[in-house]
Structures are given as structure tokens and as C-alpha cells.
PDB file of C-alpha atoms in Angstrom:
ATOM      1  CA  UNK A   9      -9.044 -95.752  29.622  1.00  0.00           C
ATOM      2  CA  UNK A  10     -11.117 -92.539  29.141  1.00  0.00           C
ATOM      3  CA  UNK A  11     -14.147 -92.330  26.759  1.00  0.00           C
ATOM      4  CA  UNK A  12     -13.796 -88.350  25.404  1.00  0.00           C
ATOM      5  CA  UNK A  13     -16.247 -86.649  22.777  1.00  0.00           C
ATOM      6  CA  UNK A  14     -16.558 -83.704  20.719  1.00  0.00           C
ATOM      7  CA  UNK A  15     -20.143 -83.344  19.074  1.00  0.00           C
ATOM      8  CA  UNK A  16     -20.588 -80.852  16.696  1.00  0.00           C
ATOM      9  CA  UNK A  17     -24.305 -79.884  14.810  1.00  0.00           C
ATOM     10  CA  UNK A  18     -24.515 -76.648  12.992  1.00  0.00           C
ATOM     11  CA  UNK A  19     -28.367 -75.894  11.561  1.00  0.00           C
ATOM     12  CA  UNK A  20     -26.853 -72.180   9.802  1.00  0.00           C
ATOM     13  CA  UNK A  21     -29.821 -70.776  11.340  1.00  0.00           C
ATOM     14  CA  UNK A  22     -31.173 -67.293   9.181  1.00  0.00           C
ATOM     15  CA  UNK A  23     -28.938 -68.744   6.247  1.00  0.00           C
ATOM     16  CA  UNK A  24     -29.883 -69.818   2.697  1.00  0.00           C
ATOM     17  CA  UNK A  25     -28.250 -73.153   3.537  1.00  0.00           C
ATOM     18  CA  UNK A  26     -30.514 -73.477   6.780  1.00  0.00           C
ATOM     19  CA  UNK A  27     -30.735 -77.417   8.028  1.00  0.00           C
ATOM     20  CA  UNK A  28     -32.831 -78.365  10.531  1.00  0.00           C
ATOM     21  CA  UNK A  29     -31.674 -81.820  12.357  1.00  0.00           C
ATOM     22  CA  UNK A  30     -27.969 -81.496  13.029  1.00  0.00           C
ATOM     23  CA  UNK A  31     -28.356 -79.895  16.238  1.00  0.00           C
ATOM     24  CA  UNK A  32     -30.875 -82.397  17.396  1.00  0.00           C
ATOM     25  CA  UNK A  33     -28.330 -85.147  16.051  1.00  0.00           C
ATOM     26  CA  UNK A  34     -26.078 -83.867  18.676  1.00  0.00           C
ATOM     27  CA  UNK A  35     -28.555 -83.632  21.578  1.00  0.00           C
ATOM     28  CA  UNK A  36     -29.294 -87.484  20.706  1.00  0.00           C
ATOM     29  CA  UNK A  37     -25.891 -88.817  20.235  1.00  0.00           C
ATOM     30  CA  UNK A  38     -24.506 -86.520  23.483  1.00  0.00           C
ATOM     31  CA  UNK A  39     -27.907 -88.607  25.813  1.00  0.00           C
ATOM     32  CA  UNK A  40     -26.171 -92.085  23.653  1.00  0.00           C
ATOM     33  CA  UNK A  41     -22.822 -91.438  24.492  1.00  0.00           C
ATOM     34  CA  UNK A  42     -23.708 -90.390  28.489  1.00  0.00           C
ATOM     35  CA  UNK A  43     -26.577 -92.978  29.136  1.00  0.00           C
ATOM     36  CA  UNK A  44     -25.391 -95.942  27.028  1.00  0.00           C
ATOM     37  CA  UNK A  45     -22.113 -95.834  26.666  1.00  0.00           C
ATOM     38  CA  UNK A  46     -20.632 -94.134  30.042  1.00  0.00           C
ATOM     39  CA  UNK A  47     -19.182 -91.143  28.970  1.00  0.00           C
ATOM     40  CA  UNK A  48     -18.627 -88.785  31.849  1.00  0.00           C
ATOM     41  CA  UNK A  49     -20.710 -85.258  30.884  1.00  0.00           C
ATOM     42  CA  UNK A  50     -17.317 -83.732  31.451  1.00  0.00           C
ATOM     43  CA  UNK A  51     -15.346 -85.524  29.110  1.00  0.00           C
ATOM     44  CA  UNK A  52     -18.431 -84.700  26.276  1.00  0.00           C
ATOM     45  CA  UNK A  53     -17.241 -81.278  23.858  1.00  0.00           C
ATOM     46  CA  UNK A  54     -20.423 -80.097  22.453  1.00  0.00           C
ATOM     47  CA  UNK A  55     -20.331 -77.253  20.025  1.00  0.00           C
ATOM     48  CA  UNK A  56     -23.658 -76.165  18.213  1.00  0.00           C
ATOM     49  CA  UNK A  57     -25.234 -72.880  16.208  1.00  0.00           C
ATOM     50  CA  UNK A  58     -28.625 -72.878  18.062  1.00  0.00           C
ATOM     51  CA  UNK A  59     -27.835 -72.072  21.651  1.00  0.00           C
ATOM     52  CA  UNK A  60     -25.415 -69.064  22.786  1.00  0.00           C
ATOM     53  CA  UNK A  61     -24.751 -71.046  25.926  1.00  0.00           C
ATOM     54  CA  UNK A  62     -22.597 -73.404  23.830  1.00  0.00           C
ATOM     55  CA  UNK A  63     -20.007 -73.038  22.347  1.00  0.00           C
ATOM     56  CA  UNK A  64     -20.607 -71.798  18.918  1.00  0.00           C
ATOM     57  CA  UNK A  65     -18.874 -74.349  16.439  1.00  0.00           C
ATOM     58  CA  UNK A  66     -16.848 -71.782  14.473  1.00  0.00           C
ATOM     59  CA  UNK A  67     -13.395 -73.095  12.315  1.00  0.00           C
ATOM     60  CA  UNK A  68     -11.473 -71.663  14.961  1.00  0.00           C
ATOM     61  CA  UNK A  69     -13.596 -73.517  17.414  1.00  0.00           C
ATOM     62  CA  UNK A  70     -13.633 -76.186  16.228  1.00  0.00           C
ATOM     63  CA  UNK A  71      -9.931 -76.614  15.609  1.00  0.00           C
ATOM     64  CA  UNK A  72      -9.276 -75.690  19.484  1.00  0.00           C
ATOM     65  CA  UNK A  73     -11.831 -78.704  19.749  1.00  0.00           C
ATOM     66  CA  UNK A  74     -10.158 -81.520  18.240  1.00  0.00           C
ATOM     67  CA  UNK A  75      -6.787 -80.486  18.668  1.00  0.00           C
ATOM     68  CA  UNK A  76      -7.517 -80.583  22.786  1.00  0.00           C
ATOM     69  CA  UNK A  77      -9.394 -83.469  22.112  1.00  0.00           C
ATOM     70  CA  UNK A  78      -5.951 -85.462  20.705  1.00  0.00           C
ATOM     71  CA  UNK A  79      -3.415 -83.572  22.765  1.00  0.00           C
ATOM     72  CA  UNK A  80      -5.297 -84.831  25.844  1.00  0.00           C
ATOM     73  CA  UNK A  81      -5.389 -88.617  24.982  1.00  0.00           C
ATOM     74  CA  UNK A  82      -3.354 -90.783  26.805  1.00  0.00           C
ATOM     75  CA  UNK A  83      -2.928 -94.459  25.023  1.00  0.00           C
ATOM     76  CA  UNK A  84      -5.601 -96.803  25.121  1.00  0.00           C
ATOM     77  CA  UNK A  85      -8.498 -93.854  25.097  1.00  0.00           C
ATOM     78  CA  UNK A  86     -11.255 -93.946  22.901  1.00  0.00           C
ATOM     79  CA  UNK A  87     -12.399 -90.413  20.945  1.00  0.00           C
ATOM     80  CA  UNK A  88     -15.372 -90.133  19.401  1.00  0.00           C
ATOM     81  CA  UNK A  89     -15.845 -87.296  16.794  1.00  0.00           C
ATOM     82  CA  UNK A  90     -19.694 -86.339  15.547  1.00  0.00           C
ATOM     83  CA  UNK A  91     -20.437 -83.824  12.905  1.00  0.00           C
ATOM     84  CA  UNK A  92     -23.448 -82.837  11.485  1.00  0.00           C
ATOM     85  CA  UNK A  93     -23.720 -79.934   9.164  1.00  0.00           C
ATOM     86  CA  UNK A  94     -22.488 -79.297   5.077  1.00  0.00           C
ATOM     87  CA  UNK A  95     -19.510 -80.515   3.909  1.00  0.00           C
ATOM     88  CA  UNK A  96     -18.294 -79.476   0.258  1.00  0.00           C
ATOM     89  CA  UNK A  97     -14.954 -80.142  -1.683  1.00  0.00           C
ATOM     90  CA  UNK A  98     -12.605 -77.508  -3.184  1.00  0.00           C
ATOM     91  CA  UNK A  99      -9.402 -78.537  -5.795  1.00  0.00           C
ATOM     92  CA  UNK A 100      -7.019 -80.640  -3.805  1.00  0.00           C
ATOM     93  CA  UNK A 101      -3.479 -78.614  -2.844  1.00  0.00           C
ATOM     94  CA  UNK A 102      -1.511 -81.451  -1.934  1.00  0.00           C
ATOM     95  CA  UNK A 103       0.145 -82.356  -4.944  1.00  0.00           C
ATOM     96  CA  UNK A 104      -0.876 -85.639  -3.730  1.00  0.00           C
ATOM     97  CA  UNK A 105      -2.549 -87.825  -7.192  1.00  0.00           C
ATOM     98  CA  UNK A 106      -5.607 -89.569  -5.837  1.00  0.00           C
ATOM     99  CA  UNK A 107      -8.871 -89.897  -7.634  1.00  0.00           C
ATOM    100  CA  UNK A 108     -10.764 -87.730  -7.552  1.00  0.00           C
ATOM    101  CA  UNK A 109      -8.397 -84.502  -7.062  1.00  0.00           C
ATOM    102  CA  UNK A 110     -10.472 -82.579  -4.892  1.00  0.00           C
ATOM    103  CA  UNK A 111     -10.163 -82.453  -0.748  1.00  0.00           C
ATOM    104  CA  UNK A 112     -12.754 -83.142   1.280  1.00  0.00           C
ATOM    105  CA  UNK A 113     -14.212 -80.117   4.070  1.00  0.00           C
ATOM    106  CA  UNK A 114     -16.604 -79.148   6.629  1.00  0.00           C
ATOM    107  CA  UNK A 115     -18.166 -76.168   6.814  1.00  0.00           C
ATOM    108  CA  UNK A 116     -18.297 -74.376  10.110  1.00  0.00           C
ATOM    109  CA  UNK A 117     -20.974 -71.494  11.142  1.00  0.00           C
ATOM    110  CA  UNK A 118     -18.782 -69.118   9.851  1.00  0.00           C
ATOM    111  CA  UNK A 119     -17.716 -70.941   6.752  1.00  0.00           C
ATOM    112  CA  UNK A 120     -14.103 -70.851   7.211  1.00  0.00           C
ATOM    113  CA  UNK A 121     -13.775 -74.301   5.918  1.00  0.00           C
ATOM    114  CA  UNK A 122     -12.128 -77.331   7.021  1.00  0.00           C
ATOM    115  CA  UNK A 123     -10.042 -79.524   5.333  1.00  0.00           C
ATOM    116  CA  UNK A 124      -8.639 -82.945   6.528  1.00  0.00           C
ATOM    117  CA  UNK A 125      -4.933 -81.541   6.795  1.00  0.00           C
ATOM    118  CA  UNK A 126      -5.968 -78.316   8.842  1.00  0.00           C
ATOM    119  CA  UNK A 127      -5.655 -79.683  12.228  1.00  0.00           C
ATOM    120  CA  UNK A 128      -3.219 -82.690  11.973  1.00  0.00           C
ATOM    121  CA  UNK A 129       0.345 -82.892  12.759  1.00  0.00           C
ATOM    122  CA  UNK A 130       2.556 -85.826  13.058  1.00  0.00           C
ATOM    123  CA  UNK A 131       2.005 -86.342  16.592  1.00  0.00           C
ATOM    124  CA  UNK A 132      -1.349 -85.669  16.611  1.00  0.00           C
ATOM    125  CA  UNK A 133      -1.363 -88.705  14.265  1.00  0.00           C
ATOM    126  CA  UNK A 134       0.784 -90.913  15.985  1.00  0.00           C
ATOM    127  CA  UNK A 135      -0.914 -90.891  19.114  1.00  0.00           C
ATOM    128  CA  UNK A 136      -4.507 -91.931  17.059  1.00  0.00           C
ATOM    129  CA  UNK A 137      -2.856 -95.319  16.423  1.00  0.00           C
ATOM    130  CA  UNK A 138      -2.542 -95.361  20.261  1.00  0.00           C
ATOM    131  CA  UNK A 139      -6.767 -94.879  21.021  1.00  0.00           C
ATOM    132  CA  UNK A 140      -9.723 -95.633  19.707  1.00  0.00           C
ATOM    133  CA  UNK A 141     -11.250 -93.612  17.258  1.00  0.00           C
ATOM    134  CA  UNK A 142     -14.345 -93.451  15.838  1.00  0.00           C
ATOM    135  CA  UNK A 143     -15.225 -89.967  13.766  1.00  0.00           C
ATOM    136  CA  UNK A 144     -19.114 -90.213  12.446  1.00  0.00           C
ATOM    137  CA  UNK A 145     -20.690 -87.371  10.121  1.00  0.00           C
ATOM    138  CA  UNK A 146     -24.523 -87.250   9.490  1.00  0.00           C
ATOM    139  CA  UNK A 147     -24.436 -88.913   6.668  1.00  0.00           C
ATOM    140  CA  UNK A 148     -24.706 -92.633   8.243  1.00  0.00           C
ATOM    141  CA  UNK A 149     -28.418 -93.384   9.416  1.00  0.00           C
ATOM    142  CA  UNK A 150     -28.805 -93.396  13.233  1.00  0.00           C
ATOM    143  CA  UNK A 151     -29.336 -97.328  13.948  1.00  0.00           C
ATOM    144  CA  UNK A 152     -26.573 -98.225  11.988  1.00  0.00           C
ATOM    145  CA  UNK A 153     -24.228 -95.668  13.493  1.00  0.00           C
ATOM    146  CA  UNK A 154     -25.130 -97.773  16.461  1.00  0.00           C
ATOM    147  CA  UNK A 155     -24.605-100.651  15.776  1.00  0.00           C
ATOM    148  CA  UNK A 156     -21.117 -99.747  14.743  1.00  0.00           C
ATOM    149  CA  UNK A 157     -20.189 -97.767  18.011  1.00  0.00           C
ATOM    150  CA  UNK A 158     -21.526-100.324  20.300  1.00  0.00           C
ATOM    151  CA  UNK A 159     -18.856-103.057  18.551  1.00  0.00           C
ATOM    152  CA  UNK A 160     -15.782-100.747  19.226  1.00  0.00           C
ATOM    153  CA  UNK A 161     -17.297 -99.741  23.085  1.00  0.00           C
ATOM    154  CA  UNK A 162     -17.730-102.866  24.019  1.00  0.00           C
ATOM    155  CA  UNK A 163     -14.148-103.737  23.081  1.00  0.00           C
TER     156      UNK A 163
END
């Protein structure tokens, strides 16, 4: 069973929607993941706006990302998805009735949005049933994010 990670913070740095913890967010869950939980560095994606020696967490990025990230599970893995940065909504496209009629998206440094369909296929979907999966945003406070992770690693 591997442990795999993709971490992603984006600050917008010189932008009118400028944040200022996401990228520290990531530095703290990455030294979580590695010192608590075992994650091998290797196995740990990080993508963040601050530092040109990462990779810089584009839409195109971060696609590659989590598409690698599911195409390289094997059954029985667990993947563990961070993101800290905006998220927004736009009119759904779907067709799909729910209620609210809107989809939900993240915004990447260079705001080529994100939407929950852009990177799944049916295989890519089949084989989450097969690993753990855990996908965490910034919304959730730290201590309670956890709380929640060390219930499904110590499974």
C-alpha cells in the first residue's frame, strides 16, 4: 500500500486577490504527511506560487498533477489531495438538476479554472473506489483536519 500526495497552496502573489497562508498550509501539511504519517518525500507532489523551484500550480499543472496522481494508484493506496487557494462557482453545464445549479471550481495561478468534471474519466473514477482518498481544501481548521486524517491512516 503506498501513501501518495499532491499539495497545492497558491498565495496570487502581486494580485488583487493576494492570500497570504496557503503556501504555508502546504509547507505544514507536506512536514504532517512526511513526519507523522510516513509518506515517502518522493511520493509527496507539491505545487505552489511562491517559489520558482516548484512547480508552479497552474490549471494545466495541476491537471498533469492529479491525473498522475490516479493513473499511478494501484488498489489499496491511499491519495491525499490538499488545496489551498480561491475557489468560486460559475452556472452549472451539466444539465444535471441539483440545488443549487452552479459547479463548484478552483482557481489556479493563472486562473484557468477548475471544475470537478475537468480531470475525471470513468476509470479514473473506478479505480478511487479501489484507494483511499482523502481530498482537504483550506477551508477545514488545521486540528480538525487532523483528527480526520489520522482515523483513515491509521486504518
Amino acid at each position: 500500500m503506498a501513501k501518495k500526495a499532491v499539495l497545492i497552496g497558491i498565495n496570487y502573489p502581486g494580485t488583487k486577490a493576494e492570500l497570504k497562508g496557503c503556501v504555508n498550509d502546504v509547507r505544514r501539511t507536506y512536514q504532517c504527511l512526511v513526519d507523522r504519517y510516513g509518506f515517502n518525500e518522493e511520493d509527496v507532489v507539491v505545487l505552489i506560487d511562491t517559489d520558482d523551484s516548484y512547480t508552479q500550480p497552474t490549471g494545466k499543472n495541476i491537471k498533469r498533477a492529479l491525473t498522475h496522481l490516479v493513473q499511478s494508484a494501484e488498489a489499496g493506496d491511499f491519495l491525499f489531495v490538499h488545496y489551498s487557494g480561491h475557489g468560486t462557482r460559475l452556472p452549472a453545464e451539466s444539465g444535471e438538476d441539483d440545488d443549487t445549479g452552479y459547479d463548484e471550481c478552483i482557481v489556479p495561478c493563472d486562473m484557468n479554472l477548475i471544475t470537478g468534471t475537468t480531470t475525471a474519466t470513468s476509470s479514473s473514477l473506478a479505480l478511487l473506489f479501489l484507494c483511499h482518498f482523502i481530498f482537504l481544501s483550506a477551508i477545514f481548521f488545521l486540528l480538525s483536519i487532523l483528527v480526520f486524517v489520522d482515523f483513515y491512516l491509521s486504518i
